């Protein structure tokens, strides 16, 4: 059967399928429609279900019974298919699976101070263009995608282009020396790297952003994405997986790769097949990092919401923060993240202690799940959390799932709340407003137009509380708890925006909601992707768009006619218009002319992108002064000195008084640029005429100039 939409490499990747009929890739879920209506389930593939014992590794790499948690335990794609088909996920309300990085990982068993370790987690890649045989064959992967799509479940892959696998700086025989392959052909090893595909700048230092990007993360052989061959390799690899029908990407370690390279990578993905992409930028407890916000707002991808996850754990699991602190985090994040509904929320994952503390009340976990499922963002549930799995630290937080109980309370909480994210747009897209709080009680309201969800949580497991003076946007009437009393919630009545005093039980969560039958004027819930070039497809979700085509505006540029690809009451797809590159607020006018509020900022790129390293030598600076870059394209900030590119780095790839910035810039374009020195508001421009560079058509480039005094 022909699959004309496959790229050459997708076809290569599929070569082993020669005789097998391929299902046509399912495009209906594969777009950048909002995931805010979804609930993601994160699996460590090896730790889920062993559906095919024949693909299990033998010998020292395998732990029968999964007693040695750093070894392979046999979980695979067939196991996931089995659980999809037996309805476990759909019964729970799960609509997206996030699976371990599917690419071929190393085979070595590594001895780390006496403990044998393997690549069971998927983060030790050797060939990004091949499937990992311990998870299954390409046919198994295809079957996984089709089985998931048949049940309306999207598939998100983990993807970790920051590095290949562990390598020693001094011992080439350690592990597999980070060797990287291109569909079986060796590209380089860490100790045999003639083309410089890896960084050789020593191991981890978290001293600053630059160290984190250009040094190895622990002992992981770090890729130099400024090498054209590496840029092309990863673009080819991700397209091959996109061709296989994946619906989303969880990008590993985004704090540890150049932001400029990642933006050019996202531009390539969104021009090829726009899928929801979220990155992992780890934040510790109480860590608030403006660089994290800037990345989420400009890179084209969203992030795992560690601020949310860490705070929820502090409040509900550890008891080290109060509901007032929860409210403060929710409030602050609403301005920190421009696309709040796109950030992925969670209460635990494979890099944290599991939420459930052995011996502690399960109610804390049930409350944290209820909060996450009714909050802004895209909820992701870590496998086994619904089964109250406990386990602190890696690898105890990654044990094999042992039970698939569908009648426990945590499972039922997810089952009750997950569907509300689709049925009530207040949960998927709404604002968050605090309505009543003290250190133990938090009552918050989500609101989208006249759709409302009011959620009350009492984290005190011993004392009930009397709630007086509660105001709400719910209309007059009585409202039953959408959890059906599962967490001891009560019903309420509402009269003229007020709720008569009631008792919120100890340890209770109650969810009350209202949604109108229809919407008369357009309401924008979500737009994505928010970065791209003219001609790309953008999906707009919301309500009240009407049945008849109206107009979509990018700033003042109207998109009409055939540039509107589809128009439904709750979803529109449009082609990005050709307009001056820049930031645009998007709005929708229905056929009758009624307009929505604006949704910003769409980054309209100049065209195809490449990653360029701009280097300036001899740029000495005074204390407090940094070097930035500006120039003749939107991507170079259009000669802005108030919002230039940078600050550039000056320690690792080039060192002071040299400075370098990795930037996503238009391909095949002659750019003019200058570096500037800035100290707060004080700006020193380079003298002389502008520098010029013509960017390559693809891959990555580099230009080096001398500071012109
Ligand atoms: C973050 C992942 O979540 C973690 O588990 C992994 O070890 C590192 N990145 C390196 O890939
Ligand atoms: C303003 C700067 O002052 C100058 O140095 C630069 O060449 C131009 N912008 C480019 O138009
Ligand atoms: Ca297996
Ligand atoms: Ca790196």
XYZ file of C-alpha atoms and ligand atoms in Angstrom:
733
model
C 0.000 0.000 0.000
C 1.247 3.475 -0.850
C 1.948 5.989 1.877
C 2.749 9.055 -0.219
C 2.996 11.384 2.757
C 6.010 9.535 4.146
C 9.321 11.305 3.798
C 12.264 9.423 2.353
C 13.452 8.699 5.883
C 10.048 7.754 7.085
C 10.057 5.302 4.232
C 13.497 4.072 5.294
C 12.318 3.651 8.832
C 9.435 1.639 7.485
C 11.525 -0.486 5.151
C 11.149 -3.504 7.386
C 7.421 -3.286 6.912
C 7.741 -3.976 3.178
C 5.095 -6.669 3.011
C 2.821 -5.332 5.716
C -0.183 -3.217 4.868
C 0.102 0.098 6.674
C -2.889 1.803 8.063
C -3.111 5.271 6.542
C -1.813 7.697 9.178
C -4.730 9.075 11.128
C -4.760 12.821 10.754
C -7.862 13.647 12.739
C -6.148 13.699 16.112
C -2.768 14.744 14.723
C -2.979 18.481 14.854
C -2.143 21.228 17.259
C -5.670 21.366 18.582
C -5.681 22.112 22.259
C -4.620 19.301 24.593
C -6.299 21.218 27.416
C -9.346 19.004 26.890
C -7.173 15.881 27.233
C -5.798 13.930 30.151
C -2.323 12.502 29.531
C -1.097 9.265 31.106
C 2.700 9.011 31.361
C 4.144 5.512 31.129
C 7.662 4.248 31.526
C 7.116 1.723 28.753
C 9.414 -0.916 30.253
C 7.549 -0.727 33.570
C 4.047 -1.139 32.222
C 2.932 -4.413 30.691
C 5.040 -7.138 29.082
C 2.911 -8.022 26.081
C 5.593 -10.025 24.305
C 8.194 -11.968 26.274
C 10.045 -12.774 23.052
C 11.460 -9.247 22.806
C 12.847 -9.181 26.356
C 16.613 -8.867 26.625
C 18.428 -11.857 28.034
C 21.239 -12.214 30.516
C 22.485 -9.418 32.771
C 20.219 -6.769 31.200
C 16.989 -8.408 32.326
C 15.325 -8.762 35.690
C 12.676 -11.444 35.696
C 10.070 -10.317 38.190
C 11.430 -6.761 38.006
C 13.249 -6.936 41.308
C 16.316 -5.058 40.021
C 14.857 -1.739 38.982
C 17.840 -0.550 36.906
C 17.442 -3.512 34.555
C 14.878 -4.201 31.858
C 11.572 -5.605 33.086
C 9.973 -6.511 29.754
C 7.279 -3.850 29.308
C 6.640 -3.049 25.652
C 4.329 -1.537 23.023
C 2.325 -4.757 22.785
C 1.638 -4.453 26.507
C 0.295 -0.936 25.939
C -1.815 -2.174 23.043
C -3.284 -4.859 25.318
C -4.244 -2.285 27.939
C -5.671 0.060 25.295
C -7.772 -2.767 23.920
C -9.001 -3.963 27.306
C -10.290 -0.448 27.940
C -8.173 0.434 30.970
C -7.341 3.915 29.680
C -10.712 4.798 28.202
C -12.487 3.614 31.348
C -10.295 5.983 33.336
C -10.912 8.887 30.921
C -7.368 9.008 29.547
C -7.161 10.520 26.046
C -3.391 10.694 25.504
C -0.471 8.387 26.297
C 3.051 9.713 26.813
C 5.444 6.854 26.228
C 9.196 6.458 26.809
C 11.515 7.643 24.047
C 10.869 4.967 21.382
C 14.244 5.182 19.606
C 16.906 2.479 19.754
C 18.876 2.747 23.005
C 22.228 1.220 23.945
C 22.572 -2.451 24.804
C 25.452 -2.150 27.275
C 24.920 -2.981 30.921
C 26.787 -0.266 32.802
C 28.282 -0.822 36.206
C 27.779 2.310 38.294
C 29.503 1.723 41.647
C 28.376 -1.863 41.864
C 24.877 -1.452 40.416
C 24.187 -2.766 36.948
C 22.205 -0.215 34.927
C 20.498 -0.331 31.561
C 18.674 1.977 29.164
C 15.230 0.651 30.176
C 14.058 4.289 30.673
C 14.769 5.197 27.031
C 17.046 8.191 27.675
C 20.246 6.525 26.370
C 19.725 6.685 22.608
C 22.073 5.239 19.997
C 19.961 5.542 16.844
C 17.109 8.074 16.683
C 15.928 6.628 13.375
C 15.237 3.115 14.632
C 12.672 1.735 17.050
C 13.973 0.109 20.215
C 13.659 -3.677 19.763
C 12.978 -4.182 23.473
C 9.796 -2.138 23.109
C 8.883 -3.860 19.848
C 9.170 -3.740 16.097
C 8.069 -0.972 13.780
C 4.937 -2.989 13.172
C 4.265 -3.013 16.916
C 4.719 0.764 17.001
C 2.323 1.199 14.087
C -0.133 -1.083 15.827
C 0.183 0.970 18.993
C -0.665 4.161 17.115
C -3.629 2.548 15.354
C -4.943 0.885 18.513
C -4.709 4.194 20.390
C -6.324 6.229 17.622
C -9.120 3.693 17.294
C -10.035 4.532 20.911
C -9.579 8.282 20.479
C -6.268 8.226 22.357
C -3.353 10.361 21.186
C 0.244 9.166 21.409
C 3.016 11.445 22.661
C 6.627 10.302 22.441
C 9.450 11.330 24.697
C 12.313 12.693 22.581
C 15.789 13.452 23.931
C 18.016 15.073 21.288
C 20.276 16.679 23.921
C 22.485 13.621 24.143
C 23.068 10.063 23.075
C 24.217 7.870 25.991
C 26.752 7.753 28.828
C 30.401 8.170 27.876
C 33.548 8.523 29.901
C 35.941 11.406 29.205
C 38.910 9.103 29.723
C 37.826 5.519 29.061
C 36.593 4.836 25.531
C 35.573 1.308 26.505
C 33.024 2.557 29.065
C 29.446 1.641 28.037
C 29.022 2.293 24.299
C 31.092 5.474 24.309
C 27.999 7.495 23.391
C 28.145 6.131 19.850
C 25.454 7.606 17.608
C 24.097 5.878 14.500
C 22.106 7.025 11.493
C 19.766 4.153 10.718
C 22.559 1.722 11.486
C 25.515 3.704 10.063
C 27.956 4.926 12.716
C 28.156 8.737 12.861
C 30.522 9.226 15.784
C 31.574 8.008 19.208
C 32.471 10.343 22.048
C 36.171 9.428 21.822
C 36.164 9.127 18.041
C 34.438 12.274 16.921
C 36.302 13.676 13.890
C 33.442 15.986 12.854
C 32.809 17.293 16.354
C 29.242 16.062 16.654
C 29.569 16.063 20.438
C 30.545 18.778 22.897
C 33.794 18.098 24.731
C 33.517 20.614 27.521
C 33.494 18.398 30.578
C 30.643 17.195 32.707
C 27.746 18.763 34.539
C 27.953 22.153 36.041
C 24.734 23.906 36.900
C 26.572 27.174 37.580
C 24.612 29.012 34.907
C 22.506 28.429 31.815
C 25.528 28.316 29.503
C 27.235 25.524 31.469
C 24.013 23.563 31.484
C 23.702 23.776 27.704
C 27.221 23.189 26.389
C 28.632 20.732 28.940
C 27.570 17.125 29.360
C 24.513 16.535 31.517
C 26.024 14.130 34.038
C 27.997 11.703 31.819
C 25.669 11.881 28.811
C 27.484 12.530 25.519
C 26.187 15.995 24.608
C 25.205 16.781 21.017
C 26.517 19.913 19.261
C 23.387 21.076 17.436
C 25.375 23.804 15.708
C 26.805 21.102 13.417
C 24.709 21.056 10.232
C 24.787 17.255 10.107
C 23.355 16.998 13.628
C 20.627 19.525 12.917
C 19.615 17.591 9.790
C 19.824 14.226 11.563
C 17.398 15.246 14.301
C 15.025 16.911 11.845
C 14.982 13.770 9.704
C 14.492 11.573 12.750
C 11.565 13.518 14.195
C 9.880 13.650 10.778
C 10.118 9.878 10.529
C 8.297 9.549 13.869
C 5.782 12.212 12.819
C 5.162 10.191 9.659
C 4.348 7.204 11.852
C 1.401 9.150 13.238
C 2.467 10.473 16.631
C 0.320 13.270 18.038
C 2.703 14.949 20.430
C 6.281 15.295 21.638
C 7.666 15.604 25.170
C 11.081 17.165 24.645
C 13.638 16.117 27.222
C 16.103 18.471 28.917
C 15.172 21.669 27.077
C 17.103 23.715 29.606
C 20.221 21.940 28.321
C 20.001 22.710 24.598
C 20.464 26.068 22.847
C 17.123 27.875 22.741
C 17.925 29.158 19.243
C 18.434 25.650 17.918
C 15.219 24.461 19.546
C 13.211 27.291 18.022
C 14.500 26.389 14.549
C 13.627 22.745 15.310
C 10.081 23.666 16.345
C 9.670 25.828 13.223
C 10.583 22.768 11.143
C 8.119 20.540 13.018
C 5.260 23.029 12.805
C 5.797 23.545 9.070
C 5.804 19.772 8.588
C 3.085 18.582 10.943
C 2.005 20.722 13.863
C 1.793 18.510 16.962
C 1.580 19.522 20.604
C 5.114 19.760 21.975
C 6.050 20.356 25.598
C 9.499 20.488 27.101
C 11.024 19.375 30.371
C 12.709 22.233 32.242
C 13.096 20.918 35.755
C 12.419 23.333 38.604
C 12.909 22.490 42.274
C 10.572 23.463 45.116
C 9.958 27.234 45.228
C 12.089 27.755 42.133
C 10.726 30.507 39.880
C 12.964 31.067 36.875
C 12.290 33.906 34.397
C 14.355 31.979 31.808
C 11.846 29.127 32.130
C 8.959 31.529 31.464
C 10.771 33.141 28.539
C 11.374 29.706 27.025
C 7.699 28.731 27.361
C 6.649 32.047 25.827
C 9.005 32.178 22.863
C 10.384 28.736 21.941
C 7.200 27.562 20.259
C 6.752 24.715 22.741
C 5.174 24.722 26.158
C 6.632 23.222 29.321
C 5.898 20.743 32.030
C 4.561 22.971 34.803
C 7.044 22.279 37.603
C 5.935 25.368 39.539
C 2.482 23.811 39.741
C 3.695 20.272 40.449
C 6.155 21.242 43.163
C 3.686 23.529 44.925
C 0.876 20.963 44.877
C 3.280 18.446 46.434
C 4.273 20.926 49.116
C 0.659 21.689 49.981
C -0.943 18.244 49.766
C 1.863 15.701 50.110
C 4.475 17.269 52.344
C 2.456 19.804 54.301
C 5.243 22.378 54.000
C 3.082 25.032 52.317
C -0.515 26.145 52.717
C -3.446 26.783 50.434
C -2.471 30.453 50.520
C 0.818 29.506 48.871
C -1.066 27.439 46.312
C -3.180 30.470 45.484
C -0.083 32.661 45.171
C 1.479 30.221 42.675
C -1.692 30.021 40.578
C -1.973 33.784 40.571
C 1.648 34.407 39.600
C 1.713 31.767 36.884
C -1.288 33.337 35.157
C 0.912 36.248 34.103
C 4.207 34.348 33.787
C 2.971 31.987 31.053
C 1.343 33.497 27.975
C -0.284 30.207 26.969
C -1.227 28.956 30.406
C -3.642 26.336 29.042
C -0.738 24.648 27.204
C 1.531 24.008 30.201
C 1.459 20.392 31.362
C 0.510 19.899 35.016
C 1.357 16.870 37.161
C 1.788 15.779 40.759
C 4.612 13.297 40.270
C 6.819 11.771 37.587
C 9.819 9.473 37.115
C 12.251 12.094 38.405
C 10.479 12.733 41.734
C 9.401 10.714 44.726
C 6.016 9.244 43.995
C 3.205 11.362 45.412
C 1.796 8.565 47.546
C 3.809 8.216 50.728
C 3.778 4.665 51.956
C 1.365 4.473 54.912
C -0.083 7.974 54.388
C -3.767 8.621 53.709
C -4.708 8.179 50.066
C -6.975 11.202 50.401
C -4.027 13.569 49.872
C -3.358 11.993 46.496
C -7.054 11.973 45.601
C -7.287 15.680 46.428
C -4.149 16.539 44.454
C -5.520 14.644 41.450
C -8.878 16.426 41.708
C -7.097 19.769 41.878
C -4.915 18.967 38.855
C -7.830 17.720 36.770
C -9.809 20.907 37.435
C -6.949 23.399 37.073
C -5.591 25.298 34.080
C -3.101 23.381 31.925
C -2.973 19.881 30.501
C -3.044 17.262 33.278
C -0.563 14.386 33.048
C -0.940 11.406 35.378
C 2.109 9.262 36.072
C 1.426 5.551 35.613
C 0.496 3.812 38.837
C -0.456 7.008 40.659
C -4.071 5.935 40.137
C -3.102 2.711 41.962
C -1.482 4.574 44.895
C 1.973 3.262 43.990
C 4.582 4.598 46.414
C 8.356 4.770 45.997
C 10.947 7.417 46.649
C 13.787 8.296 44.308
C 15.018 6.768 41.093
C 14.492 3.810 40.561
C 11.944 3.164 43.355
C 9.591 5.653 41.699
C 9.710 3.522 38.524
C 8.590 0.106 39.743
C 6.520 -2.171 37.553
C 2.813 -1.477 37.765
C 1.218 -4.362 39.616
C -2.506 -3.680 39.725
C -5.174 -2.351 37.393
C -7.917 -1.774 39.918
C -10.732 0.233 38.359
C -12.836 0.578 41.508
C -10.476 2.407 43.861
C -11.170 6.028 44.717
C -8.204 7.573 42.857
C -9.222 5.812 39.657
C -12.808 6.960 40.112
C -11.757 10.568 40.725
C -9.976 10.591 37.371
C -12.913 8.825 35.737
C -15.352 11.426 37.059
C -13.329 14.537 36.266
C -11.469 13.751 33.024
C -14.610 13.945 30.824
C -15.460 17.383 32.250
C -12.385 18.788 30.551
C -14.059 18.063 27.214
C -17.626 18.899 28.160
C -17.078 22.109 30.108
C -14.750 24.658 28.460
C -14.325 26.442 31.799
C -12.006 23.600 32.839
C -10.012 23.457 29.611
C -9.714 27.156 28.826
C -11.097 29.160 31.703
C -9.567 31.775 33.954
C -8.864 30.890 37.590
C -10.202 33.029 40.409
C -9.775 32.431 44.107
C -13.182 32.589 45.870
C -12.460 31.526 49.466
C -9.241 30.570 51.192
C -7.467 29.915 54.422
C -4.449 27.766 55.115
C -6.426 24.517 54.696
C -9.256 25.500 52.382
C -9.125 26.612 48.807
C -12.196 27.361 46.741
C -11.521 28.468 43.192
C -13.568 29.182 40.148
C -12.767 28.465 36.525
C -14.707 30.571 34.055
C -14.999 30.724 30.262
C -17.772 32.990 29.060
C -20.766 31.896 31.094
C -19.372 28.375 31.610
C -18.265 27.959 35.213
C -16.667 25.329 37.427
C -16.421 25.961 41.154
C -14.123 23.656 43.124
C -13.822 23.457 46.919
C -11.032 21.587 48.696
C -10.492 21.106 52.427
C -7.083 19.532 52.907
C -7.626 19.167 56.641
C -8.435 15.485 57.035
C -9.757 15.887 60.599
C -11.830 19.092 60.705
C -14.768 20.204 58.648
C -15.256 23.923 58.061
C -18.158 26.315 57.826
C -18.004 28.271 54.571
C -19.809 31.604 54.716
C -19.869 34.480 52.258
C -18.853 32.438 49.234
C -19.460 34.284 45.972
C -19.677 32.608 42.573
C -20.457 33.183 38.915
C -22.688 30.101 38.904
C -26.296 31.001 38.022
C -29.195 30.611 40.443
C -30.072 27.024 41.271
C -28.781 23.965 43.056
C -25.653 22.159 42.065
C -24.661 18.625 42.907
C -21.068 17.575 43.345
C -19.742 16.194 40.053
C -17.697 13.714 42.088
C -20.989 12.330 43.445
C -19.727 12.613 47.016
C -16.716 10.378 46.263
C -14.529 12.745 48.292
C -17.289 13.768 50.728
C -18.396 16.774 48.728
C -21.819 18.360 49.276
C -24.394 20.055 47.072
C -24.868 23.814 47.114
C -27.535 26.263 46.135
C -26.804 29.621 44.543
C -28.855 32.739 44.718
C -27.798 36.018 43.106
C -24.154 35.048 42.982
C -23.917 33.925 46.609
C -23.833 30.534 48.293
C -25.607 30.237 51.678
C -23.285 29.077 54.470
C -22.548 25.374 54.255
C -20.242 22.801 55.820
C -17.299 21.523 53.824
C -16.441 18.104 55.262
C -12.993 17.156 56.522
C -10.843 16.050 53.572
C -13.566 17.011 51.101
C -13.385 17.967 47.459
C -16.521 19.138 45.669
C -16.862 20.202 42.031
C -19.891 22.180 40.870
C -20.355 23.277 37.296
C -22.577 25.043 34.841
C -22.381 25.313 31.085
C -24.710 27.156 28.760
C -26.519 25.325 25.969
C -24.888 27.532 23.364
C -22.713 30.607 22.942
C -23.785 33.640 20.998
C -20.454 35.367 20.501
C -17.035 33.876 19.767
C -14.813 32.929 22.706
C -11.174 31.994 22.094
C -9.913 29.175 24.285
C -6.702 28.129 22.675
C -4.636 28.753 19.562
C -1.746 26.579 18.467
C 0.952 26.434 17.424
C 1.737 30.035 18.304
C 4.833 30.110 16.116
C 5.251 29.490 12.415
C 5.636 30.753 8.898
C 3.000 31.844 6.397
C 1.080 28.878 5.006
C 1.321 26.737 8.155
C -1.870 25.422 9.699
C -3.059 26.855 13.004
C -5.946 25.413 15.024
C -8.235 27.662 17.049
C -10.386 26.102 19.785
C -13.177 27.772 21.647
C -16.926 28.222 21.521
C -19.487 30.274 19.679
C -17.699 30.525 16.344
C -20.981 29.608 14.654
C -21.672 27.167 11.844
C -20.876 29.631 9.065
C -17.430 30.879 8.121
C -16.488 34.242 9.550
C -13.065 35.867 9.703
C -9.869 35.180 11.641
C -7.540 38.109 12.247
C -3.780 38.047 12.751
C -3.433 41.595 13.994
C -5.311 43.534 11.318
C -4.670 40.934 8.596
C -7.912 39.133 7.817
C -7.907 35.457 6.921
C -10.933 34.533 4.846
C -12.161 32.272 2.043
C -10.040 29.255 1.183
C -7.409 30.263 3.729
C -9.936 29.129 6.304
C -9.436 25.390 6.086
C -12.372 24.413 8.302
C -14.895 26.205 10.476
C -16.995 24.626 13.210
C -18.692 26.150 16.220
C -15.848 25.074 18.535
C -12.872 24.734 16.193
C -11.374 26.607 13.264
C -8.320 25.740 11.172
C -6.620 28.478 9.195
C -3.570 29.039 7.081
C -1.153 31.525 8.592
C -1.359 34.628 6.385
C 1.592 36.212 4.622
C 2.185 39.391 6.579
C 5.158 41.287 7.922
C 7.043 38.940 10.274
C 6.360 39.839 13.891
C 4.089 39.229 16.855
C 0.371 39.092 16.212
C -2.665 38.895 18.432
C -5.295 36.564 17.016
C -9.036 37.071 17.140
C -12.134 35.579 15.564
C -15.177 37.329 14.155
C -18.239 35.183 13.528
C -20.319 35.476 10.362
C -22.477 38.100 12.072
C -19.416 40.222 12.837
C -19.247 39.635 16.609
C -15.614 39.524 17.701
C -13.739 37.539 20.319
C -11.117 38.940 22.645
C -7.553 38.673 21.339
C -5.162 35.796 21.996
C -1.455 36.562 21.786
C 1.358 36.497 20.775
C 1.601 34.541 17.553
C 5.194 34.667 16.277
C 5.021 35.007 12.493
C 8.475 33.929 11.284
C 10.192 35.281 8.179
C 10.155 31.829 6.547
C 12.045 28.561 6.943
C 14.510 28.719 9.783
C 18.112 27.635 10.360
C 20.174 27.819 13.516
C 23.090 30.284 13.296
C 25.855 30.935 15.764
C 26.808 34.622 15.792
C 30.244 35.187 17.327
C 31.960 38.478 18.100
C 35.632 38.631 19.094
C 37.334 41.352 21.116
C 34.179 42.632 22.730
C 35.528 43.732 26.095
C 32.913 44.932 28.516
C 32.759 46.865 31.737
C 31.494 45.192 34.889
C 27.722 44.660 34.567
C 27.784 45.086 30.823
C 26.732 42.247 28.479
C 26.825 41.732 24.733
C 23.615 41.327 22.721
C 22.796 40.920 19.046
C 20.387 42.821 16.825
C 19.804 43.049 13.103
C 17.668 43.252 10.033
C 15.068 40.545 10.625
C 12.252 39.888 13.065
C 14.314 36.946 14.320
C 17.150 39.405 15.054
C 14.659 41.721 16.756
C 14.572 44.202 13.840
C 17.374 46.438 15.118
C 15.832 46.744 18.552
C 18.223 47.756 21.282
C 15.571 47.546 23.988
C 14.704 43.922 23.254
C 17.735 42.504 21.427
C 18.791 38.834 21.158
C 20.809 37.699 24.182
C 22.592 38.235 26.443
C 25.130 36.220 24.448
C 27.361 33.676 26.218
C 31.081 34.118 26.781
C 32.589 31.099 28.484
C 32.405 27.729 26.768
C 32.191 27.545 22.967
C 34.019 30.882 22.798
C 35.408 32.733 25.743
C 35.578 36.317 26.851
C 36.266 38.767 25.302
C 34.496 36.703 22.628
C 30.724 36.289 22.885
C 28.309 34.004 21.004
C 24.563 33.702 20.514
C 22.786 30.727 18.882
C 19.729 32.087 17.074
C 16.947 30.750 14.869
C 17.062 32.928 11.736
C 15.477 32.837 8.268
C 17.157 30.390 5.862
C 18.820 31.495 2.580
C 18.663 35.128 3.600
C 21.218 37.908 3.648
C 21.045 39.488 7.076
C 22.641 42.638 8.416
C 23.548 42.672 12.060
C 25.485 44.325 14.850
C 26.365 43.448 18.382
C 25.586 45.902 21.146
C 26.826 46.275 24.704
C 24.191 46.893 27.318
C 24.274 47.668 30.966
C 20.669 48.032 32.068
C 19.330 50.779 29.836
C 22.715 52.073 28.642
C 23.473 50.896 25.094
C 26.768 50.999 23.166
C 26.405 50.164 19.495
C 29.185 48.780 17.359
C 30.549 51.470 15.048
C 31.166 51.180 11.303
C 28.905 49.580 8.778
C 26.596 46.676 9.485
C 27.971 43.133 9.328
C 26.313 40.917 6.754
C 25.855 37.162 6.501
C 23.957 34.950 4.105
C 22.339 32.116 5.973
C 22.395 28.535 4.662
C 19.331 26.933 3.076
C 19.287 24.228 5.736
C 21.343 22.824 8.584
C 23.205 25.189 10.880
C 25.701 27.984 10.313
C 28.225 30.156 12.049
C 29.563 33.667 11.478
C 32.462 35.289 13.342
C 33.177 39.020 13.354
C 35.401 41.427 15.258
C 33.793 44.050 17.470
C 33.875 47.324 15.562
C 34.693 50.080 17.999
C 15.184 14.293 32.209
C 14.477 12.995 32.287
O 13.191 13.154 32.746
C 15.357 12.139 33.155
O 14.677 11.017 33.605
C 16.541 11.822 32.307
O 17.442 10.994 33.000
C 17.273 13.093 31.923
N 16.375 14.117 31.452
C 18.281 12.825 30.841
O 17.650 12.372 29.686
C 20.917 51.779 14.225
C 22.374 51.716 14.661
O 22.694 52.883 15.287
C 23.338 51.541 13.514
O 24.630 51.322 13.986
C 22.864 50.436 12.641
O 23.776 50.262 11.601
C 21.489 50.733 12.127
N 20.582 50.820 13.230
C 20.994 49.737 11.086
O 19.932 50.253 10.378
Ca 8.548 -7.645 26.363
Ca 23.434 20.076 25.807
